PDB file of C-alpha atoms in Angstrom:
ATOM      1  CA  MET A  16       0.000   0.000   0.000  1.00 46.00           C
ATOM      2  CA  LYS A  17       1.400   3.391  -0.987  1.00 69.00           C
ATOM      3  CA  GLY A  18       1.964   6.074   1.654  1.00 76.00           C
ATOM      4  CA  PHE A  19      -0.876   8.395   0.655  1.00 79.00           C
ATOM      5  CA  GLU A  20      -3.420   5.574   0.643  1.00 73.00           C
ATOM      6  CA  LYS A  21      -2.898   5.192   4.416  1.00 77.00           C
ATOM      7  CA  LEU A  22      -4.036   8.753   5.096  1.00 81.00           C
ATOM      8  CA  THR A  23      -7.050   9.258   7.303  1.00 78.00           C
ATOM      9  CA  THR A  24      -8.957  12.511   7.792  1.00 78.00           C
ATOM     10  CA  THR A  25      -8.367  12.277  11.551  1.00 83.00           C
ATOM     11  CA  LYS A  26      -4.585  12.132  11.133  1.00 83.00           C
ATOM     12  CA  LEU A  27      -4.642  14.834   8.500  1.00 87.00           C
ATOM     13  CA  SER A  28      -6.620  17.267  10.648  1.00 88.00           C
ATOM     14  CA  ALA A  29      -4.319  16.595  13.630  1.00 89.00           C
ATOM     15  CA  TRP A  30      -1.220  17.411  11.538  1.00 91.00           C
ATOM     16  CA  ILE A  31      -2.888  20.527  10.158  1.00 90.00           C
ATOM     17  CA  GLN A  32      -3.701  21.776  13.674  1.00 91.00           C
ATOM     18  CA  LEU A  33      -0.067  21.147  14.623  1.00 90.00           C
ATOM     19  CA  ALA A  34       1.163  22.991  11.508  1.00 92.00           C
ATOM     20  CA  LYS A  35      -1.147  25.947  12.207  1.00 91.00           C
ATOM     21  CA  ILE A  36       0.311  26.285  15.703  1.00 92.00           C
ATOM     22  CA  GLN A  37       3.849  26.203  14.251  1.00 92.00           C
ATOM     23  CA  ALA A  38       2.837  28.703  11.553  1.00 91.00           C
ATOM     24  CA  LYS A  39       2.314  31.364  14.229  1.00 90.00           C
ATOM     25  CA  GLN A  40       6.119  31.582  14.525  1.00 94.00           C
ATOM     26  CA  GLY A  41       6.320  32.778  10.909  1.00 95.00           C
ATOM     27  CA  GLN A  42       6.222  36.318   9.553  1.00 96.00           C
ATOM     28  CA  ILE A  43       4.248  37.469   6.516  1.00 96.00           C
ATOM     29  CA  SER A  44       6.586  38.892   3.844  1.00 94.00           C
ATOM     30  CA  ASP A  45       6.185  42.659   3.828  1.00 91.00           C
ATOM     31  CA  ARG A  46       8.629  43.491   1.040  1.00 91.00           C
ATOM     32  CA  ILE A  47       5.774  43.514  -1.480  1.00 95.00           C
ATOM     33  CA  PRO A  48       2.781  45.517  -0.134  1.00 96.00           C
ATOM     34  CA  GLN A  49       0.194  43.259  -1.794  1.00 97.00           C
ATOM     35  CA  LEU A  50       1.774  40.130  -0.223  1.00 96.00           C
ATOM     36  CA  ALA A  51       1.639  41.762   3.218  1.00 96.00           C
ATOM     37  CA  LYS A  52      -2.184  41.666   3.048  1.00 96.00           C
ATOM     38  CA  ALA A  53      -2.269  37.870   3.547  1.00 96.00           C
ATOM     39  CA  ASN A  54      -3.909  36.532   6.686  1.00 95.00           C
ATOM     40  CA  PRO A  55      -1.301  34.729   8.843  1.00 93.00           C
ATOM     41  CA  GLY A  56      -3.976  32.212   9.884  1.00 94.00           C
ATOM     42  CA  TRP A  57      -4.612  30.896   6.379  1.00 96.00           C
ATOM     43  CA  PHE A  58      -3.595  27.279   5.811  1.00 96.00           C
ATOM     44  CA  ALA A  59      -4.432  24.981   2.922  1.00 96.00           C
ATOM     45  CA  VAL A  60      -3.224  21.618   1.684  1.00 96.00           C
ATOM     46  CA  HIS A  61      -3.993  19.619  -1.445  1.00 96.00           C
ATOM     47  CA  ILE A  62      -2.544  16.198  -2.227  1.00 96.00           C
ATOM     48  CA  CYS A  63      -2.690  14.731  -5.746  1.00 95.00           C
ATOM     49  CA  CYS A  64      -2.113  10.972  -5.845  1.00 93.00           C
ATOM     50  CA  GLU A  65      -0.934   9.041  -8.891  1.00 92.00           C
ATOM     51  CA  SER A  66      -4.164   6.988  -8.707  1.00 90.00           C
ATOM     52  CA  GLY A  67      -6.200  10.145  -9.320  1.00 91.00           C
ATOM     53  CA  LYS A  68      -7.303  10.335  -5.674  1.00 90.00           C
ATOM     54  CA  THR A  69      -7.100  13.838  -4.184  1.00 92.00           C
ATOM     55  CA  ILE A  70      -7.150  15.027  -0.582  1.00 92.00           C
ATOM     56  CA  SER A  71      -7.938  18.661   0.249  1.00 92.00           C
ATOM     57  CA  PHE A  72      -8.083  20.488   3.545  1.00 92.00           C
ATOM     58  CA  GLY A  73      -8.240  24.033   4.925  1.00 93.00           C
ATOM     59  CA  ASP A  74      -8.483  27.384   3.130  1.00 95.00           C
ATOM     60  CA  THR A  75      -8.304  25.830  -0.335  1.00 97.00           C
ATOM     61  CA  ALA A  76     -10.114  28.734  -2.045  1.00 98.00           C
ATOM     62  CA  CYS A  77      -7.173  31.073  -1.307  1.00 98.00           C
ATOM     63  CA  VAL A  78      -5.401  32.304  -4.436  1.00 98.00           C
ATOM     64  CA  PHE A  79      -1.722  33.164  -3.990  1.00 98.00           C
ATOM     65  CA  PRO A  80       1.223  34.069  -6.249  1.00 98.00           C
ATOM     66  CA  LEU A  81       3.671  31.204  -6.787  1.00 98.00           C
ATOM     67  CA  MET A  82       6.648  33.568  -6.449  1.00 98.00           C
ATOM     68  CA  SER A  83       9.815  31.428  -6.219  1.00 98.00           C
ATOM     69  CA  VAL A  84       7.916  28.131  -6.571  1.00 98.00           C
ATOM     70  CA  ILE A  85       7.680  29.000 -10.282  1.00 98.00           C
ATOM     71  CA  LYS A  86      11.489  28.645 -10.599  1.00 98.00           C
ATOM     72  CA  THR A  87      11.022  24.873 -10.551  1.00 98.00           C
ATOM     73  CA  PHE A  88       8.748  24.998 -13.560  1.00 98.00           C
ATOM     74  CA  SER A  89      10.662  27.593 -15.594  1.00 98.00           C
ATOM     75  CA  LEU A  90      13.626  25.218 -15.259  1.00 98.00           C
ATOM     76  CA  LEU A  91      11.451  22.313 -16.449  1.00 98.00           C
ATOM     77  CA  TYR A  92      10.081  24.404 -19.335  1.00 98.00           C
ATOM     78  CA  LEU A  93      13.555  25.355 -20.567  1.00 98.00           C
ATOM     79  CA  LEU A  94      14.899  21.808 -20.198  1.00 98.00           C
ATOM     80  CA  GLU A  95      11.991  20.586 -22.331  1.00 98.00           C
ATOM     81  CA  HIS A  96      12.377  23.324 -24.944  1.00 98.00           C
ATOM     82  CA  LEU A  97      16.158  23.835 -25.101  1.00 98.00           C
ATOM     83  CA  GLY A  98      17.785  20.802 -23.468  1.00 98.00           C
ATOM     84  CA  ALA A  99      19.975  20.317 -20.402  1.00 98.00           C
ATOM     85  CA  GLU A 100      23.272  21.115 -22.122  1.00 98.00           C
ATOM     86  CA  ARG A 101      22.178  24.647 -23.039  1.00 98.00           C
ATOM     87  CA  VAL A 102      20.389  25.332 -19.743  1.00 98.00           C
ATOM     88  CA  PHE A 103      23.359  24.266 -17.627  1.00 98.00           C
ATOM     89  CA  GLY A 104      25.642  26.314 -19.825  1.00 98.00           C
ATOM     90  CA  TRP A 105      23.887  29.325 -18.248  1.00 98.00           C
ATOM     91  CA  VAL A 106      23.443  28.221 -14.621  1.00 98.00           C
ATOM     92  CA  GLY A 107      25.023  25.691 -12.280  1.00 98.00           C
ATOM     93  CA  VAL A 108      23.501  23.120  -9.936  1.00 97.00           C
ATOM     94  CA  GLU A 109      25.575  23.949  -6.849  1.00 96.00           C
ATOM     95  CA  PRO A 110      23.686  24.460  -3.574  1.00 96.00           C
ATOM     96  CA  SER A 111      24.093  27.903  -2.026  1.00 93.00           C
ATOM     97  CA  ASP A 112      24.694  28.705   1.620  1.00 91.00           C
ATOM     98  CA  ALA A 113      23.887  32.393   1.105  1.00 94.00           C
ATOM     99  CA  PRO A 114      20.424  34.021   1.005  1.00 94.00           C
ATOM    100  CA  PHE A 115      18.409  33.587  -2.221  1.00 95.00           C
ATOM    101  CA  ASN A 116      19.078  37.194  -3.331  1.00 95.00           C
ATOM    102  CA  SER A 117      22.759  37.358  -2.419  1.00 95.00           C
ATOM    103  CA  LEU A 118      24.873  39.581  -4.663  1.00 97.00           C
ATOM    104  CA  GLU A 119      28.031  38.721  -2.670  1.00 97.00           C
ATOM    105  CA  GLN A 120      27.851  35.083  -3.652  1.00 96.00           C
ATOM    106  CA  LEU A 121      27.281  35.941  -7.316  1.00 97.00           C
ATOM    107  CA  VAL A 122      30.343  38.216  -7.227  1.00 97.00           C
ATOM    108  CA  SER A 123      32.482  35.538  -5.575  1.00 96.00           C
ATOM    109  CA  ASP A 124      31.297  33.121  -8.290  1.00 96.00           C
ATOM    110  CA  ARG A 125      32.289  35.698 -10.964  1.00 95.00           C
ATOM    111  CA  GLY A 126      28.747  36.142 -12.213  1.00 96.00           C
ATOM    112  CA  ARG A 127      27.813  32.524 -12.873  1.00 97.00           C
ATOM    113  CA  PRO A 128      24.614  31.725 -10.947  1.00 98.00           C
ATOM    114  CA  ARG A 129      24.982  28.775  -8.585  1.00 97.00           C
ATOM    115  CA  ASN A 130      21.606  27.196  -9.360  1.00 98.00           C
ATOM    116  CA  PRO A 131      18.186  27.937 -10.919  1.00 98.00           C
ATOM    117  CA  MET A 132      16.377  28.108  -7.544  1.00 98.00           C
ATOM    118  CA  ILE A 133      18.000  31.339  -6.334  1.00 97.00           C
ATOM    119  CA  ASN A 134      17.255  34.737  -7.854  1.00 98.00           C
ATOM    120  CA  SER A 135      20.445  35.085  -9.914  1.00 98.00           C
ATOM    121  CA  GLY A 136      19.771  31.736 -11.624  1.00 98.00           C
ATOM    122  CA  ALA A 137      16.060  32.376 -12.111  1.00 98.00           C
ATOM    123  CA  ILE A 138      16.629  35.878 -13.554  1.00 98.00           C
ATOM    124  CA  THR A 139      19.227  34.446 -15.951  1.00 98.00           C
ATOM    125  CA  LEU A 140      16.806  31.749 -17.110  1.00 98.00           C
ATOM    126  CA  ALA A 141      13.879  34.207 -17.346  1.00 98.00           C
ATOM    127  CA  GLU A 142      15.815  35.956 -20.114  1.00 98.00           C
ATOM    128  CA  LYS A 143      15.986  32.677 -22.051  1.00 98.00           C
ATOM    129  CA  LEU A 144      12.241  31.933 -22.076  1.00 98.00           C
ATOM    130  CA  PRO A 145      10.837  31.824 -25.633  1.00 97.00           C
ATOM    131  CA  GLY A 146       8.886  34.913 -26.757  1.00 97.00           C
ATOM    132  CA  LYS A 147       9.509  38.431 -28.071  1.00 95.00           C
ATOM    133  CA  ASP A 148       8.877  40.277 -24.798  1.00 97.00           C
ATOM    134  CA  ALA A 149       8.139  39.585 -21.132  1.00 98.00           C
ATOM    135  CA  SER A 150       4.354  39.492 -21.529  1.00 98.00           C
ATOM    136  CA  VAL A 151       4.432  37.040 -24.446  1.00 98.00           C
ATOM    137  CA  ARG A 152       6.958  34.845 -22.603  1.00 98.00           C
ATOM    138  CA  THR A 153       4.789  34.754 -19.488  1.00 98.00           C
ATOM    139  CA  LEU A 154       1.658  33.978 -21.487  1.00 98.00           C
ATOM    140  CA  LEU A 155       3.286  31.123 -23.447  1.00 98.00           C
ATOM    141  CA  PHE A 156       4.788  29.653 -20.281  1.00 98.00           C
ATOM    142  CA  CYS A 157       1.501  29.919 -18.370  1.00 98.00           C
ATOM    143  CA  GLN A 158      -0.440  28.287 -21.221  1.00 98.00           C
ATOM    144  CA  TRP A 159       2.090  25.454 -21.409  1.00 98.00           C
ATOM    145  CA  LEU A 160       1.766  24.712 -17.687  1.00 98.00           C
ATOM    146  CA  ASN A 161      -2.036  24.909 -17.674  1.00 98.00           C
ATOM    147  CA  GLN A 162      -2.323  22.656 -20.692  1.00 98.00           C
ATOM    148  CA  LEU A 163       0.140  20.066 -19.397  1.00 97.00           C
ATOM    149  CA  ALA A 164      -0.908  19.956 -15.746  1.00 97.00           C
ATOM    150  CA  GLY A 165      -4.603  20.725 -16.142  1.00 97.00           C
ATOM    151  CA  CYS A 166      -4.253  23.609 -13.693  1.00 98.00           C
ATOM    152  CA  GLN A 167      -5.640  27.137 -13.928  1.00 98.00           C
ATOM    153  CA  LEU A 168      -2.795  29.551 -13.278  1.00 98.00           C
ATOM    154  CA  ARG A 169      -3.269  33.173 -14.258  1.00 98.00           C
ATOM    155  CA  LEU A 170      -1.220  36.344 -14.025  1.00 98.00           C
ATOM    156  CA  ASP A 171      -2.220  38.384 -10.962  1.00 98.00           C
ATOM    157  CA  GLU A 172      -2.058  41.935 -12.361  1.00 98.00           C
ATOM    158  CA  VAL A 173      -2.618  43.567  -8.941  1.00 98.00           C
ATOM    159  CA  MET A 174       0.286  41.616  -7.439  1.00 98.00           C
ATOM    160  CA  LEU A 175       2.468  42.440 -10.454  1.00 98.00           C
ATOM    161  CA  ALA A 176       1.729  46.171 -10.090  1.00 98.00           C
ATOM    162  CA  SER A 177       2.743  45.916  -6.413  1.00 98.00           C
ATOM    163  CA  VAL A 178       5.968  44.065  -7.336  1.00 98.00           C
ATOM    164  CA  ARG A 179       6.816  46.685  -9.972  1.00 97.00           C
ATOM    165  CA  LEU A 180       6.115  49.545  -7.583  1.00 96.00           C
ATOM    166  CA  THR A 181       8.620  48.162  -5.079  1.00 94.00           C
ATOM    167  CA  ARG A 182      11.092  46.509  -7.455  1.00 95.00           C
ATOM    168  CA  SER A 183      13.732  44.678  -5.484  1.00 95.00           C
ATOM    169  CA  LYS A 184      17.007  46.605  -5.332  1.00 97.00           C
ATOM    170  CA  ALA A 185      18.783  43.279  -4.726  1.00 97.00           C
ATOM    171  CA  ASN A 186      17.367  41.857  -7.973  1.00 98.00           C
ATOM    172  CA  GLU A 187      18.382  44.991  -9.885  1.00 98.00           C
ATOM    173  CA  ALA A 188      21.929  44.708  -8.524  1.00 98.00           C
ATOM    174  CA  ILE A 189      22.028  40.992  -9.424  1.00 98.00           C
ATOM    175  CA  ALA A 190      20.791  41.681 -12.983  1.00 98.00           C
ATOM    176  CA  ASN A 191      23.329  44.495 -13.450  1.00 98.00           C
ATOM    177  CA  TYR A 192      26.165  42.253 -12.324  1.00 98.00           C
ATOM    178  CA  LEU A 193      24.951  39.399 -14.543  1.00 98.00           C
ATOM    179  CA  ALA A 194      25.010  41.798 -17.497  1.00 98.00           C
ATOM    180  CA  GLU A 195      28.461  43.157 -16.574  1.00 98.00           C
ATOM    181  CA  THR A 196      29.890  39.645 -16.521  1.00 97.00           C
ATOM    182  CA  GLY A 197      28.266  38.677 -19.832  1.00 97.00           C
ATOM    183  CA  HIS A 198      25.619  36.349 -18.362  1.00 97.00           C
ATOM    184  CA  LEU A 199      22.671  38.545 -19.357  1.00 97.00           C
ATOM    185  CA  GLU A 200      21.972  40.503 -22.537  1.00 97.00           C
ATOM    186  CA  ASN A 201      18.807  42.439 -21.744  1.00 97.00           C
ATOM    187  CA  ILE A 202      18.417  43.476 -18.100  1.00 98.00           C
ATOM    188  CA  GLU A 203      14.914  44.909 -18.477  1.00 97.00           C
ATOM    189  CA  ILE A 204      13.433  41.911 -20.323  1.00 97.00           C
ATOM    190  CA  ALA A 205      15.056  39.534 -17.804  1.00 98.00           C
ATOM    191  CA  LEU A 206      13.691  41.378 -14.748  1.00 98.00           C
ATOM    192  CA  ASP A 207      10.271  42.036 -16.284  1.00 98.00           C
ATOM    193  CA  THR A 208       9.890  38.357 -17.268  1.00 98.00           C
ATOM    194  CA  TYR A 209      11.083  37.213 -13.847  1.00 98.00           C
ATOM    195  CA  GLU A 210       8.622  39.507 -12.043  1.00 98.00           C
ATOM    196  CA  GLN A 211       5.727  38.428 -14.248  1.00 98.00           C
ATOM    197  CA  ILE A 212       6.274  34.684 -13.904  1.00 98.00           C
ATOM    198  CA  CYS A 213       6.589  35.074 -10.112  1.00 98.00           C
ATOM    199  CA  CYS A 214       3.098  36.654 -10.148  1.00 98.00           C
ATOM    200  CA  LEU A 215       1.493  33.629 -11.809  1.00 98.00           C
ATOM    201  CA  SER A 216      -1.123  32.705  -9.240  1.00 98.00           C
ATOM    202  CA  GLY A 217      -3.419  29.839  -8.353  1.00 98.00           C
ATOM    203  CA  ARG A 218      -4.829  27.726  -5.547  1.00 98.00           C
ATOM    204  CA  VAL A 219      -3.170  24.836  -3.708  1.00 98.00           C
ATOM    205  CA  GLU A 220      -4.887  22.430  -6.100  1.00 98.00           C
ATOM    206  CA  ASP A 221      -3.150  24.096  -9.071  1.00 98.00           C
ATOM    207  CA  LEU A 222       0.210  23.808  -7.326  1.00 98.00           C
ATOM    208  CA  ALA A 223      -0.377  20.119  -6.516  1.00 98.00           C
ATOM    209  CA  LEU A 224      -1.260  19.434 -10.165  1.00 98.00           C
ATOM    210  CA  LEU A 225       2.004  21.092 -11.222  1.00 98.00           C
ATOM    211  CA  GLY A 226       3.863  18.932  -8.710  1.00 98.00           C
ATOM    212  CA  LYS A 227       2.197  15.810 -10.077  1.00 97.00           C
ATOM    213  CA  LEU A 228       3.864  16.545 -13.454  1.00 97.00           C
ATOM    214  CA  LEU A 229       7.184  15.896 -11.720  1.00 98.00           C
ATOM    215  CA  ALA A 230       6.039  13.094  -9.412  1.00 97.00           C
ATOM    216  CA  CYS A 231       4.427  10.693 -11.859  1.00 94.00           C
ATOM    217  CA  GLU A 232       5.257   9.194 -15.244  1.00 92.00           C
ATOM    218  CA  ASN A 233       3.464  11.004 -18.035  1.00 88.00           C
ATOM    219  CA  GLY A 234       3.833  10.997 -21.779  1.00 88.00           C
ATOM    220  CA  CYS A 235       4.371  14.761 -21.937  1.00 91.00           C
ATOM    221  CA  ILE A 236       7.658  15.299 -20.120  1.00 96.00           C
ATOM    222  CA  SER A 237      10.929  13.439 -20.475  1.00 96.00           C
ATOM    223  CA  ALA A 238      11.801  11.221 -17.503  1.00 96.00           C
ATOM    224  CA  GLN A 239      15.346  12.610 -17.578  1.00 97.00           C
ATOM    225  CA  ASN A 240      14.168  16.220 -17.213  1.00 98.00           C
ATOM    226  CA  ARG A 241      11.835  15.245 -14.381  1.00 98.00           C
ATOM    227  CA  ARG A 242      14.774  13.610 -12.595  1.00 98.00           C
ATOM    228  CA  ILE A 243      16.997  16.656 -13.069  1.00 98.00           C
ATOM    229  CA  VAL A 244      14.388  19.071 -11.696  1.00 98.00           C
ATOM    230  CA  LYS A 245      13.673  16.890  -8.651  1.00 98.00           C
ATOM    231  CA  ALA A 246      17.395  16.591  -7.879  1.00 98.00           C
ATOM    232  CA  VAL A 247      17.842  20.379  -8.039  1.00 98.00           C
ATOM    233  CA  MET A 248      14.749  20.854  -5.833  1.00 98.00           C
ATOM    234  CA  LEU A 249      16.123  18.472  -3.208  1.00 98.00           C
ATOM    235  CA  THR A 250      19.527  20.158  -3.014  1.00 98.00           C
ATOM    236  CA  CYS A 251      18.542  23.796  -3.653  1.00 98.00           C
ATOM    237  CA  GLY A 252      14.758  24.250  -3.397  1.00 98.00           C
ATOM    238  CA  LEU A 253      14.629  25.532   0.190  1.00 98.00           C
ATOM    239  CA  TYR A 254      17.626  27.848  -0.178  1.00 95.00           C
ATOM    240  CA  GLU A 255      20.323  27.481   2.472  1.00 95.00           C
ATOM    241  CA  ALA A 256      18.059  25.183   4.538  1.00 97.00           C
ATOM    242  CA  SER A 257      17.860  22.622   1.689  1.00 97.00           C
ATOM    243  CA  ALA A 258      20.397  20.174   3.147  1.00 97.00           C
ATOM    244  CA  GLU A 259      18.781  20.273   6.597  1.00 97.00           C
ATOM    245  CA  PHE A 260      15.360  19.415   5.156  1.00 98.00           C
ATOM    246  CA  ALA A 261      16.786  16.783   2.807  1.00 97.00           C
ATOM    247  CA  VAL A 262      17.925  15.000   5.985  1.00 97.00           C
ATOM    248  CA  ARG A 263      14.789  15.717   8.045  1.00 97.00           C
ATOM    249  CA  ILE A 264      12.150  15.168   5.336  1.00 98.00           C
ATOM    250  CA  GLY A 265      13.882  13.647   2.309  1.00 98.00           C
ATOM    251  CA  LEU A 266      11.593  14.998  -0.422  1.00 98.00           C
ATOM    252  CA  PRO A 267      12.263  17.348  -3.360  1.00 98.00           C
ATOM    253  CA  MET A 268      10.559  20.617  -2.353  1.00 98.00           C
ATOM    254  CA  LYS A 269      10.280  24.219  -3.478  1.00 98.00           C
ATOM    255  CA  SER A 270       9.015  27.194  -1.522  1.00 98.00           C
ATOM    256  CA  GLY A 271       8.043  30.760  -2.358  1.00 98.00           C
ATOM    257  CA  ILE A 272       7.664  33.940  -0.290  1.00 97.00           C
ATOM    258  CA  GLY A 273       3.979  33.983  -1.281  1.00 97.00           C
ATOM    259  CA  GLY A 274       3.530  31.088   1.182  1.00 98.00           C
ATOM    260  CA  GLY A 275       3.361  28.259  -1.339  1.00 98.00           C
ATOM    261  CA  LEU A 276       5.264  24.994  -0.986  1.00 98.00           C
ATOM    262  CA  VAL A 277       5.250  21.941  -3.227  1.00 98.00           C
ATOM    263  CA  ALA A 278       6.737  18.582  -2.181  1.00 98.00           C
ATOM    264  CA  ILE A 279       7.223  15.716  -4.631  1.00 98.00           C
ATOM    265  CA  VAL A 280       6.784  12.082  -3.642  1.00 97.00           C
ATOM    266  CA  PRO A 281       8.207  10.270  -6.703  1.00 96.00           C
ATOM    267  CA  GLY A 282       5.858   7.646  -8.116  1.00 93.00           C
ATOM    268  CA  GLU A 283       3.118   8.564  -5.619  1.00 94.00           C
ATOM    269  CA  GLY A 284       2.068  12.163  -6.126  1.00 96.00           C
ATOM    270  CA  ALA A 285       2.537  15.707  -4.880  1.00 97.00           C
ATOM    271  CA  ILE A 286       1.716  17.665  -1.732  1.00 98.00           C
ATOM    272  CA  ALA A 287       0.991  21.387  -2.075  1.00 98.00           C
ATOM    273  CA  CYS A 288       0.565  23.695   0.924  1.00 98.00           C
ATOM    274  CA  TYR A 289      -0.237  27.343   1.382  1.00 98.00           C
ATOM    275  CA  SER A 290       0.772  29.035   4.632  1.00 97.00           C
ATOM    276  CA  PRO A 291       1.949  32.645   4.314  1.00 97.00           C
ATOM    277  CA  GLY A 292       4.038  32.950   7.509  1.00 97.00           C
ATOM    278  CA  LEU A 293       7.737  32.561   6.668  1.00 97.00           C
ATOM    279  CA  ASP A 294      10.888  31.756   8.626  1.00 97.00           C
ATOM    280  CA  ASN A 295      13.941  34.023   8.415  1.00 95.00           C
ATOM    281  CA  ILE A 296      15.235  32.160   5.340  1.00 95.00           C
ATOM    282  CA  GLY A 297      11.997  32.668   3.386  1.00 95.00           C
ATOM    283  CA  ASN A 298      10.372  29.224   3.739  1.00 97.00           C
ATOM    284  CA  PRO A 299       6.746  28.806   4.921  1.00 98.00           C
ATOM    285  CA  VAL A 300       6.864  27.542   8.520  1.00 97.00           C
ATOM    286  CA  GLY A 301       3.447  25.839   8.698  1.00 97.00           C
ATOM    287  CA  ALA A 302       3.771  24.169   5.307  1.00 97.00           C
ATOM    288  CA  ILE A 303       7.144  22.641   6.158  1.00 97.00           C
ATOM    289  CA  ALA A 304       5.887  21.478   9.574  1.00 96.00           C
ATOM    290  CA  PHE A 305       2.944  19.748   7.888  1.00 96.00           C
ATOM    291  CA  VAL A 306       5.043  18.027   5.197  1.00 97.00           C
ATOM    292  CA  GLU A 307       7.562  16.916   7.824  1.00 96.00           C
ATOM    293  CA  ALA A 308       4.840  15.304   9.985  1.00 94.00           C
ATOM    294  CA  LEU A 309       3.330  13.614   6.932  1.00 94.00           C
ATOM    295  CA  ALA A 310       6.671  12.375   5.554  1.00 95.00           C
ATOM    296  CA  GLN A 311       7.779  10.924   8.884  1.00 93.00           C
ATOM    297  CA  GLU A 312       4.471   9.232   9.677  1.00 91.00           C
ATOM    298  CA  LEU A 313       4.035   7.743   6.189  1.00 92.00           C
ATOM    299  CA  GLN A 314       7.784   7.137   5.623  1.00 93.00           C
ATOM    300  CA  LEU A 315       7.786   9.099   2.379  1.00 95.00           C
ATOM    301  CA  SER A 316      11.504   9.994   2.246  1.00 96.00           C
ATOM    302  CA  VAL A 317      13.100   9.192  -1.117  1.00 96.00           C
ATOM    303  CA  PHE A 318      15.960   7.684   0.856  1.00 95.00           C
ATOM    304  CA  GLY A 319      13.773   4.854   2.152  1.00 87.00           C
TER     305      GLY A 319
END
């Protein structure tokens, strides 16, 4: 019997109560004014099983921007469209022990982004998305994901306006340095594309459906590319806490400052959570607490 099939509503609700208590330790991101409007008490989970069974709980009607969670899928998109050799000519796969928007690390690495899950890597790859400008790129990418995963992502224009109004100085500095070192050609297109794809929004169900693309065999995506993305998620997806959670939980995961988290259980399905309170690294506290309880109880770790 697979792990998810053992789930009972009683256990699930107990873990969610536990996660909600933990979530109170988190802080809502206030760097983007629109993000700061989230209710710290919101919590939602959606699990998509390979069998087609789904399990949903909590504030599942909440719509949130994927923010950094989208980095996982822009990597997948480019691997599928351009191939691993080209993609990893632009970015590395080294874990980072510096914050996700660190300019210092980029400088010490002479402008080559460590991995696609931190901002330098994601901004570099945003410039490579197919399309003549940022809006076309975002639209094509969004359509591709919706078609493949059966989800309903859309661009949150209000969130995007808020992001543009308070454009990250760290991201501007990163983009300028990438351009100086020959890793970026068009700073404005790269940043505009990056900001737009981060504002693709949906519900936990949409995020779980995206995760299922990586978790389960499907005729649409190459098995090799799915493996690559999951490996990068495991080692880099939770920023400098990735190694700690690889040991504690043992699942490929990716978080975003919008409060989203997706965890992949290869061959079984995907767990998506929404919990907007973050720890000081930028990972959602409640979501990680929930996935950890689930993974330990059901022995979901990829390491057996």
